[in-house]
């Protein structure tokens, strides 16, 4: 099969022939139909987060089941599925206490003595985040996918695999925003827009979108933003505190930077919660003013929106088909696999929400 292989950090992905194994007992072979190009892929491509190389990037995807292992009962060939990097074992402490997004049990991958799922010229290729979506097929554990209805467009479904689940989930699961609350979202890429959409679904009374690119702020209004702040023109903390007369109940950082994380903390009121969704580079230290903790302010992280993706993703599909999730506006463009590096370049400029690689 064809796949986009990362051999060296900060080098372009190479479109090459790769071998894929056959499904073992609890594995599913998926024909990839669509894969979103997420900023998280860029973090691994540029070395902000180290990973085993070579690897095939991509983790936001949807496709059709081609074959299943002997013990798989959840899906069958022909089923439409969304993949999720939050693969779960179902029996560890995290899974049993309802925090499945934190599961990292090694049984979800093949063991050292087994044939690798992915290989090239007889040498193993590391599977990226249980998935490796920038390839014509994926071979995954059955607990890395969710079955969805057949009438859902798979390019839209792919976005649910990461960005939507992360952004909406951070609002409804991690922060638990209540109706009428005030919300600020820093960063209007795919995850930030989903966070804004999630705040609208949760019934937030005021949703303030913050970015430095005017076109993305205009797009944020389509997702539910009631106010926008251009951080290149004014201090976002001062603007948010002025708009809300003291700060928001909930802020969300959807970029992954020290400065914006600290801004998210500063723009919440007493008793407020700042939630970090973005992938802050390894080694970064965040500074907050300690005495403010006495005002019951809280800074917390969110892993993939604290999801229960087997439940969440089919519901998000229903939301989209009912007109409640604005996925059509999130897609900046479609491209073929050989153009994936162009998609990475566009991510770096910050001008796009999501490009989607199409395999059909």
PDB file of N, CA and C in Angstrom, residues 228-314:
ATOM      1  N   UNK A 228     -15.490  38.388  19.247  1.00  0.00           N
ATOM      2  CA  UNK A 228     -14.162  37.997  18.774  1.00  0.00           C
ATOM      3  C   UNK A 228     -13.142  39.027  19.230  1.00  0.00           C
ATOM      4  N   UNK A 229     -11.929  38.557  19.507  1.00  0.00           N
ATOM      5  CA  UNK A 229     -10.829  39.429  19.919  1.00  0.00           C
ATOM      6  C   UNK A 229      -9.620  39.101  19.058  1.00  0.00           C
ATOM      7  N   UNK A 230      -9.098  40.102  18.358  1.00  0.00           N
ATOM      8  CA  UNK A 230      -7.887  39.915  17.562  1.00  0.00           C
ATOM      9  C   UNK A 230      -6.691  40.221  18.455  1.00  0.00           C
ATOM     10  N   UNK A 231      -5.950  39.173  18.832  1.00  0.00           N
ATOM     11  CA  UNK A 231      -4.848  39.326  19.781  1.00  0.00           C
ATOM     12  C   UNK A 231      -3.650  40.050  19.189  1.00  0.00           C
ATOM     13  N   UNK A 232      -3.660  40.286  17.869  1.00  0.00           N
ATOM     14  CA  UNK A 232      -2.585  41.062  17.254  1.00  0.00           C
ATOM     15  C   UNK A 232      -2.839  42.551  17.352  1.00  0.00           C
ATOM     16  N   UNK A 233      -4.039  42.929  17.761  1.00  0.00           N
ATOM     17  CA  UNK A 233      -4.414  44.340  17.814  1.00  0.00           C
ATOM     18  C   UNK A 233      -4.611  44.862  19.231  1.00  0.00           C
ATOM     19  N   UNK A 234      -4.863  43.964  20.176  1.00  0.00           N
ATOM     20  CA  UNK A 234      -5.085  44.403  21.557  1.00  0.00           C
ATOM     21  C   UNK A 234      -4.740  43.271  22.513  1.00  0.00           C
ATOM     22  N   UNK A 235      -4.556  43.601  23.761  1.00  0.00           N
ATOM     23  CA  UNK A 235      -4.237  42.595  24.779  1.00  0.00           C
ATOM     24  C   UNK A 235      -5.469  41.726  25.025  1.00  0.00           C
ATOM     25  N   UNK A 236      -5.400  40.414  24.731  1.00  0.00           N
ATOM     26  CA  UNK A 236      -6.594  39.577  24.851  1.00  0.00           C
ATOM     27  C   UNK A 236      -7.099  39.450  26.289  1.00  0.00           C
ATOM     28  N   UNK A 237      -6.195  39.463  27.256  1.00  0.00           N
ATOM     29  CA  UNK A 237      -6.621  39.350  28.650  1.00  0.00           C
ATOM     30  C   UNK A 237      -7.438  40.584  29.049  1.00  0.00           C
ATOM     31  N   UNK A 238      -6.912  41.762  28.713  1.00  0.00           N
ATOM     32  CA  UNK A 238      -7.630  42.989  29.044  1.00  0.00           C
ATOM     33  C   UNK A 238      -8.978  43.043  28.346  1.00  0.00           C
ATOM     34  N   UNK A 239      -9.014  42.626  27.067  1.00  0.00           N
ATOM     35  CA  UNK A 239     -10.264  42.667  26.321  1.00  0.00           C
ATOM     36  C   UNK A 239     -11.311  41.730  26.908  1.00  0.00           C
ATOM     37  N   UNK A 240     -10.896  40.526  27.260  1.00  0.00           N
ATOM     38  CA  UNK A 240     -11.835  39.545  27.818  1.00  0.00           C
ATOM     39  C   UNK A 240     -12.357  40.022  29.168  1.00  0.00           C
ATOM     40  N   UNK A 241     -11.468  40.544  29.994  1.00  0.00           N
ATOM     41  CA  UNK A 241     -11.893  41.006  31.312  1.00  0.00           C
ATOM     42  C   UNK A 241     -12.818  42.221  31.196  1.00  0.00           C
ATOM     43  N   UNK A 242     -12.582  43.047  30.164  1.00  0.00           N
ATOM     44  CA  UNK A 242     -13.455  44.189  29.947  1.00  0.00           C
ATOM     45  C   UNK A 242     -14.821  43.750  29.432  1.00  0.00           C
ATOM     46  N   UNK A 243     -14.828  42.810  28.484  1.00  0.00           N
ATOM     47  CA  UNK A 243     -16.090  42.347  27.910  1.00  0.00           C
ATOM     48  C   UNK A 243     -16.978  41.660  28.948  1.00  0.00           C
ATOM     49  N   UNK A 244     -16.349  40.999  29.908  1.00  0.00           N
ATOM     50  CA  UNK A 244     -17.102  40.193  30.878  1.00  0.00           C
ATOM     51  C   UNK A 244     -17.153  40.826  32.262  1.00  0.00           C
ATOM     52  N   UNK A 245     -16.599  42.024  32.389  1.00  0.00           N
ATOM     53  CA  UNK A 245     -16.582  42.735  33.664  1.00  0.00           C
ATOM     54  C   UNK A 245     -15.925  41.913  34.766  1.00  0.00           C
ATOM     55  N   UNK A 246     -14.738  41.401  34.448  1.00  0.00           N
ATOM     56  CA  UNK A 246     -13.965  40.717  35.485  1.00  0.00           C
ATOM     57  C   UNK A 246     -13.367  39.388  35.093  1.00  0.00           C
ATOM     58  N   UNK A 247     -13.754  38.839  33.960  1.00  0.00           N
ATOM     59  CA  UNK A 247     -13.196  37.555  33.527  1.00  0.00           C
ATOM     60  C   UNK A 247     -14.266  36.517  33.270  1.00  0.00           C
ATOM     61  N   UNK A 248     -13.882  35.492  32.506  1.00  0.00           N
ATOM     62  CA  UNK A 248     -14.839  34.446  32.137  1.00  0.00           C
ATOM     63  C   UNK A 248     -14.883  33.339  33.189  1.00  0.00           C
ATOM     64  N   UNK A 249     -15.953  32.569  33.133  1.00  0.00           N
ATOM     65  CA  UNK A 249     -16.054  31.393  34.002  1.00  0.00           C
ATOM     66  C   UNK A 249     -15.120  30.282  33.525  1.00  0.00           C
ATOM     67  N   UNK A 250     -14.984  30.167  32.200  1.00  0.00           N
ATOM     68  CA  UNK A 250     -14.171  29.094  31.616  1.00  0.00           C
ATOM     69  C   UNK A 250     -13.339  29.639  30.456  1.00  0.00           C
ATOM     70  N   UNK A 251     -12.057  29.308  30.444  1.00  0.00           N
ATOM     71  CA  UNK A 251     -11.213  29.612  29.288  1.00  0.00           C
ATOM     72  C   UNK A 251     -10.602  28.310  28.781  1.00  0.00           C
ATOM     73  N   UNK A 252     -10.320  28.305  27.477  1.00  0.00           N
ATOM     74  CA  UNK A 252      -9.727  27.131  26.831  1.00  0.00           C
ATOM     75  C   UNK A 252      -8.560  27.569  25.955  1.00  0.00           C
ATOM     76  N   UNK A 253      -7.418  26.951  26.161  1.00  0.00           N
ATOM     77  CA  UNK A 253      -6.232  27.225  25.356  1.00  0.00           C
ATOM     78  C   UNK A 253      -6.106  26.121  24.321  1.00  0.00           C
ATOM     79  N   UNK A 254      -6.206  26.472  23.036  1.00  0.00           N
ATOM     80  CA  UNK A 254      -6.237  25.464  21.977  1.00  0.00           C
ATOM     81  C   UNK A 254      -5.089  25.635  20.987  1.00  0.00           C
ATOM     82  N   UNK A 255      -3.951  26.133  21.460  1.00  0.00           N
ATOM     83  CA  UNK A 255      -2.780  26.313  20.603  1.00  0.00           C
ATOM     84  C   UNK A 255      -1.614  25.455  21.083  1.00  0.00           C
ATOM     85  N   UNK A 256      -1.290  25.561  22.384  1.00  0.00           N
ATOM     86  CA  UNK A 256      -0.186  24.790  22.934  1.00  0.00           C
ATOM     87  C   UNK A 256       1.062  25.629  23.148  1.00  0.00           C
ATOM     88  N   UNK A 257       0.903  26.836  23.689  1.00  0.00           N
ATOM     89  CA  UNK A 257       2.023  27.740  23.942  1.00  0.00           C
ATOM     90  C   UNK A 257       2.025  28.196  25.393  1.00  0.00           C
ATOM     91  N   UNK A 258       3.213  28.504  25.906  1.00  0.00           N
ATOM     92  CA  UNK A 258       3.346  29.024  27.262  1.00  0.00           C
ATOM     93  C   UNK A 258       2.568  30.332  27.435  1.00  0.00           C
ATOM     94  N   UNK A 259       2.757  31.274  26.505  1.00  0.00           N
ATOM     95  CA  UNK A 259       2.153  32.595  26.655  1.00  0.00           C
ATOM     96  C   UNK A 259       0.635  32.527  26.634  1.00  0.00           C
ATOM     97  N   UNK A 260       0.063  31.714  25.746  1.00  0.00           N
ATOM     98  CA  UNK A 260      -1.396  31.641  25.666  1.00  0.00           C
ATOM     99  C   UNK A 260      -1.986  30.855  26.830  1.00  0.00           C
ATOM    100  N   UNK A 261      -1.245  29.900  27.361  1.00  0.00           N
ATOM    101  CA  UNK A 261      -1.701  29.185  28.555  1.00  0.00           C
ATOM    102  C   UNK A 261      -1.774  30.137  29.742  1.00  0.00           C
ATOM    103  N   UNK A 262      -0.777  30.968  29.883  1.00  0.00           N
ATOM    104  CA  UNK A 262      -0.776  31.932  30.976  1.00  0.00           C
ATOM    105  C   UNK A 262      -1.857  32.990  30.777  1.00  0.00           C
ATOM    106  N   UNK A 263      -2.137  33.338  29.525  1.00  0.00           N
ATOM    107  CA  UNK A 263      -3.244  34.258  29.252  1.00  0.00           C
ATOM    108  C   UNK A 263      -4.581  33.623  29.628  1.00  0.00           C
ATOM    109  N   UNK A 264      -4.731  32.335  29.327  1.00  0.00           N
ATOM    110  CA  UNK A 264      -5.976  31.639  29.674  1.00  0.00           C
ATOM    111  C   UNK A 264      -6.215  31.680  31.176  1.00  0.00           C
ATOM    112  N   UNK A 265      -5.145  31.566  31.958  1.00  0.00           N
ATOM    113  CA  UNK A 265      -5.251  31.640  33.415  1.00  0.00           C
ATOM    114  C   UNK A 265      -5.667  33.052  33.859  1.00  0.00           C
ATOM    115  N   UNK A 266      -5.051  34.054  33.243  1.00  0.00           N
ATOM    116  CA  UNK A 266      -5.283  35.432  33.667  1.00  0.00           C
ATOM    117  C   UNK A 266      -6.677  35.940  33.308  1.00  0.00           C
ATOM    118  N   UNK A 267      -7.327  35.340  32.314  1.00  0.00           N
ATOM    119  CA  UNK A 267      -8.623  35.873  31.878  1.00  0.00           C
ATOM    120  C   UNK A 267      -9.823  35.201  32.545  1.00  0.00           C
ATOM    121  N   UNK A 268      -9.571  34.268  33.508  1.00  0.00           N
ATOM    122  CA  UNK A 268     -10.700  33.685  34.243  1.00  0.00           C
ATOM    123  C   UNK A 268     -10.936  34.468  35.529  1.00  0.00           C
ATOM    124  N   UNK A 269     -12.187  34.506  35.954  1.00  0.00           N
ATOM    125  CA  UNK A 269     -12.546  35.193  37.181  1.00  0.00           C
ATOM    126  C   UNK A 269     -12.311  34.284  38.389  1.00  0.00           C
ATOM    127  N   UNK A 270     -12.491  34.806  39.585  1.00  0.00           N
ATOM    128  CA  UNK A 270     -12.407  33.984  40.794  1.00  0.00           C
ATOM    129  C   UNK A 270     -13.387  32.818  40.680  1.00  0.00           C
ATOM    130  N   UNK A 271     -12.916  31.618  40.998  1.00  0.00           N
ATOM    131  CA  UNK A 271     -13.745  30.422  40.871  1.00  0.00           C
ATOM    132  C   UNK A 271     -13.773  29.857  39.470  1.00  0.00           C
ATOM    133  N   UNK A 272     -13.047  30.493  38.542  1.00  0.00           N
ATOM    134  CA  UNK A 272     -13.053  30.047  37.149  1.00  0.00           C
ATOM    135  C   UNK A 272     -12.077  28.911  36.880  1.00  0.00           C
ATOM    136  N   UNK A 273     -12.207  28.325  35.694  1.00  0.00           N
ATOM    137  CA  UNK A 273     -11.368  27.188  35.296  1.00  0.00           C
ATOM    138  C   UNK A 273     -10.756  27.446  33.934  1.00  0.00           C
ATOM    139  N   UNK A 274      -9.432  27.306  33.845  1.00  0.00           N
ATOM    140  CA  UNK A 274      -8.710  27.392  32.582  1.00  0.00           C
ATOM    141  C   UNK A 274      -8.302  25.982  32.173  1.00  0.00           C
ATOM    142  N   UNK A 275      -8.693  25.579  30.979  1.00  0.00           N
ATOM    143  CA  UNK A 275      -8.408  24.226  30.492  1.00  0.00           C
ATOM    144  C   UNK A 275      -7.466  24.293  29.302  1.00  0.00           C
ATOM    145  N   UNK A 276      -6.361  23.567  29.391  1.00  0.00           N
ATOM    146  CA  UNK A 276      -5.371  23.539  28.316  1.00  0.00           C
ATOM    147  C   UNK A 276      -5.640  22.337  27.421  1.00  0.00           C
ATOM    148  N   UNK A 277      -5.927  22.618  26.162  1.00  0.00           N
ATOM    149  CA  UNK A 277      -6.171  21.562  25.178  1.00  0.00           C
ATOM    150  C   UNK A 277      -4.968  21.383  24.268  1.00  0.00           C
ATOM    151  N   UNK A 278      -4.274  22.486  23.953  1.00  0.00           N
ATOM    152  CA  UNK A 278      -3.148  22.440  23.015  1.00  0.00           C
ATOM    153  C   UNK A 278      -1.992  21.617  23.542  1.00  0.00           C
ATOM    154  N   UNK A 279      -1.177  21.116  22.616  1.00  0.00           N
ATOM    155  CA  UNK A 279      -0.014  20.302  22.976  1.00  0.00           C
ATOM    156  C   UNK A 279       1.179  21.217  23.249  1.00  0.00           C
ATOM    157  N   UNK A 280       1.424  21.499  24.518  1.00  0.00           N
ATOM    158  CA  UNK A 280       2.546  22.359  24.905  1.00  0.00           C
ATOM    159  C   UNK A 280       3.848  21.575  24.718  1.00  0.00           C
ATOM    160  N   UNK A 281       4.853  22.149  24.052  1.00  0.00           N
ATOM    161  CA  UNK A 281       6.099  21.415  23.781  1.00  0.00           C
ATOM    162  C   UNK A 281       6.756  20.857  25.035  1.00  0.00           C
ATOM    163  N   UNK A 282       7.375  19.697  24.902  1.00  0.00           N
ATOM    164  CA  UNK A 282       8.080  19.043  26.006  1.00  0.00           C
ATOM    165  C   UNK A 282       9.127  19.993  26.586  1.00  0.00           C
ATOM    166  N   UNK A 283       9.174  20.081  27.913  1.00  0.00           N
ATOM    167  CA  UNK A 283      10.150  20.931  28.593  1.00  0.00           C
ATOM    168  C   UNK A 283       9.643  22.311  28.942  1.00  0.00           C
ATOM    169  N   UNK A 284       8.467  22.691  28.444  1.00  0.00           N
ATOM    170  CA  UNK A 284       7.914  24.013  28.719  1.00  0.00           C
ATOM    171  C   UNK A 284       7.386  24.100  30.147  1.00  0.00           C
ATOM    172  N   UNK A 285       7.721  25.170  30.836  1.00  0.00           N
ATOM    173  CA  UNK A 285       7.225  25.411  32.194  1.00  0.00           C
ATOM    174  C   UNK A 285       6.205  26.548  32.171  1.00  0.00           C
ATOM    175  N   UNK A 286       5.082  26.330  32.841  1.00  0.00           N
ATOM    176  CA  UNK A 286       4.011  27.323  32.898  1.00  0.00           C
ATOM    177  C   UNK A 286       4.078  28.049  34.242  1.00  0.00           C
ATOM    178  N   UNK A 287       3.964  29.394  34.212  1.00  0.00           N
ATOM    179  CA  UNK A 287       4.020  30.195  35.432  1.00  0.00           C
ATOM    180  C   UNK A 287       2.659  30.834  35.708  1.00  0.00           C
ATOM    181  N   UNK A 288       2.181  30.671  36.932  1.00  0.00           N
ATOM    182  CA  UNK A 288       0.956  31.334  37.361  1.00  0.00           C
ATOM    183  C   UNK A 288       1.225  32.012  38.703  1.00  0.00           C
ATOM    184  N   UNK A 289       0.400  32.988  39.035  1.00  0.00           N
ATOM    185  CA  UNK A 289       0.543  33.722  40.285  1.00  0.00           C
ATOM    186  C   UNK A 289      -0.119  32.918  41.403  1.00  0.00           C
ATOM    187  N   UNK A 290       0.692  32.340  42.265  1.00  0.00           N
ATOM    188  CA  UNK A 290       0.226  31.401  43.276  1.00  0.00           C
ATOM    189  C   UNK A 290      -0.909  31.875  44.154  1.00  0.00           C
ATOM    190  N   UNK A 291      -0.863  33.102  44.659  1.00  0.00           N
ATOM    191  CA  UNK A 291      -1.938  33.559  45.552  1.00  0.00           C
ATOM    192  C   UNK A 291      -3.328  33.510  44.919  1.00  0.00           C
ATOM    193  N   UNK A 292      -3.399  33.528  43.576  1.00  0.00           N
ATOM    194  CA  UNK A 292      -4.707  33.476  42.922  1.00  0.00           C
ATOM    195  C   UNK A 292      -5.400  32.135  43.136  1.00  0.00           C
ATOM    196  N   UNK A 293      -4.629  31.117  43.522  1.00  0.00           N
ATOM    197  CA  UNK A 293      -5.239  29.821  43.820  1.00  0.00           C
ATOM    198  C   UNK A 293      -6.179  29.916  45.015  1.00  0.00           C
ATOM    199  N   UNK A 294      -5.924  30.901  45.889  1.00  0.00           N
ATOM    200  CA  UNK A 294      -6.794  31.103  47.043  1.00  0.00           C
ATOM    201  C   UNK A 294      -8.161  31.631  46.629  1.00  0.00           C
ATOM    202  N   UNK A 295      -8.271  32.067  45.390  1.00  0.00           N
ATOM    203  CA  UNK A 295      -9.553  32.523  44.861  1.00  0.00           C
ATOM    204  C   UNK A 295     -10.276  31.386  44.130  1.00  0.00           C
ATOM    205  N   UNK A 296      -9.826  30.178  44.387  1.00  0.00           N
ATOM    206  CA  UNK A 296     -10.421  28.961  43.816  1.00  0.00           C
ATOM    207  C   UNK A 296     -10.407  28.947  42.290  1.00  0.00           C
ATOM    208  N   UNK A 297      -9.354  29.543  41.721  1.00  0.00           N
ATOM    209  CA  UNK A 297      -9.131  29.429  40.289  1.00  0.00           C
ATOM    210  C   UNK A 297      -8.433  28.100  40.018  1.00  0.00           C
ATOM    211  N   UNK A 298      -8.699  27.517  38.860  1.00  0.00           N
ATOM    212  CA  UNK A 298      -8.166  26.193  38.575  1.00  0.00           C
ATOM    213  C   UNK A 298      -7.572  26.161  37.168  1.00  0.00           C
ATOM    214  N   UNK A 299      -6.371  25.584  37.054  1.00  0.00           N
ATOM    215  CA  UNK A 299      -5.719  25.339  35.766  1.00  0.00           C
ATOM    216  C   UNK A 299      -5.632  23.837  35.577  1.00  0.00           C
ATOM    217  N   UNK A 300      -6.190  23.324  34.482  1.00  0.00           N
ATOM    218  CA  UNK A 300      -6.214  21.883  34.261  1.00  0.00           C
ATOM    219  C   UNK A 300      -5.931  21.550  32.796  1.00  0.00           C
ATOM    220  N   UNK A 301      -5.552  20.306  32.581  1.00  0.00           N
ATOM    221  CA  UNK A 301      -5.344  19.824  31.225  1.00  0.00           C
ATOM    222  C   UNK A 301      -6.506  18.956  30.780  1.00  0.00           C
ATOM    223  N   UNK A 302      -6.518  18.657  29.477  1.00  0.00           N
ATOM    224  CA  UNK A 302      -7.547  17.781  28.914  1.00  0.00           C
ATOM    225  C   UNK A 302      -6.891  16.870  27.892  1.00  0.00           C
ATOM    226  N   UNK A 303      -7.072  15.577  28.049  1.00  0.00           N
ATOM    227  CA  UNK A 303      -6.528  14.603  27.110  1.00  0.00           C
ATOM    228  C   UNK A 303      -7.631  14.139  26.170  1.00  0.00           C
ATOM    229  N   UNK A 304      -7.545  14.542  24.906  1.00  0.00           N
ATOM    230  CA  UNK A 304      -8.530  14.138  23.892  1.00  0.00           C
ATOM    231  C   UNK A 304      -9.965  14.351  24.373  1.00  0.00           C
ATOM    232  N   UNK A 305     -10.169  15.475  25.078  1.00  0.00           N
ATOM    233  CA  UNK A 305     -11.524  15.823  25.510  1.00  0.00           C
ATOM    234  C   UNK A 305     -12.112  14.873  26.529  1.00  0.00           C
ATOM    235  N   UNK A 306     -11.243  14.186  27.319  1.00  0.00           N
ATOM    236  CA  UNK A 306     -11.728  13.240  28.345  1.00  0.00           C
ATOM    237  C   UNK A 306     -12.803  12.321  27.770  1.00  0.00           C
ATOM    238  N   UNK A 307     -12.554  11.842  26.548  1.00  0.00           N
ATOM    239  CA  UNK A 307     -13.622  11.198  25.778  1.00  0.00           C
ATOM    240  C   UNK A 307     -13.998   9.802  26.257  1.00  0.00           C
ATOM    241  N   UNK A 308     -15.211   9.392  25.869  1.00  0.00           N
ATOM    242  CA  UNK A 308     -15.666   8.005  25.880  1.00  0.00           C
ATOM    243  C   UNK A 308     -16.078   7.747  24.432  1.00  0.00           C
ATOM    244  N   UNK A 309     -15.082   7.625  23.535  1.00  0.00           N
ATOM    245  CA  UNK A 309     -15.334   7.826  22.109  1.00  0.00           C
ATOM    246  C   UNK A 309     -16.326   6.835  21.505  1.00  0.00           C
ATOM    247  N   UNK A 310     -16.432   5.623  22.026  1.00  0.00           N
ATOM    248  CA  UNK A 310     -17.421   4.683  21.493  1.00  0.00           C
ATOM    249  C   UNK A 310     -18.848   5.215  21.680  1.00  0.00           C
ATOM    250  N   UNK A 311     -19.046   6.045  22.717  1.00  0.00           N
ATOM    251  CA  UNK A 311     -20.344   6.674  22.958  1.00  0.00           C
ATOM    252  C   UNK A 311     -20.411   8.036  22.285  1.00  0.00           C
ATOM    253  N   UNK A 312     -19.333   8.819  22.442  1.00  0.00           N
ATOM    254  CA  UNK A 312     -19.339  10.201  21.963  1.00  0.00           C
ATOM    255  C   UNK A 312     -19.438  10.311  20.447  1.00  0.00           C
ATOM    256  N   UNK A 313     -18.641   9.541  19.731  1.00  0.00           N
ATOM    257  CA  UNK A 313     -18.533   9.743  18.286  1.00  0.00           C
ATOM    258  C   UNK A 313     -19.848   9.490  17.535  1.00  0.00           C
ATOM    259  N   UNK A 314     -20.574   8.406  17.817  1.00  0.00           N
ATOM    260  CA  UNK A 314     -21.881   8.264  17.155  1.00  0.00           C
ATOM    261  C   UNK A 314     -22.838   9.407  17.480  1.00  0.00           C
TER     262      UNK A 314
END
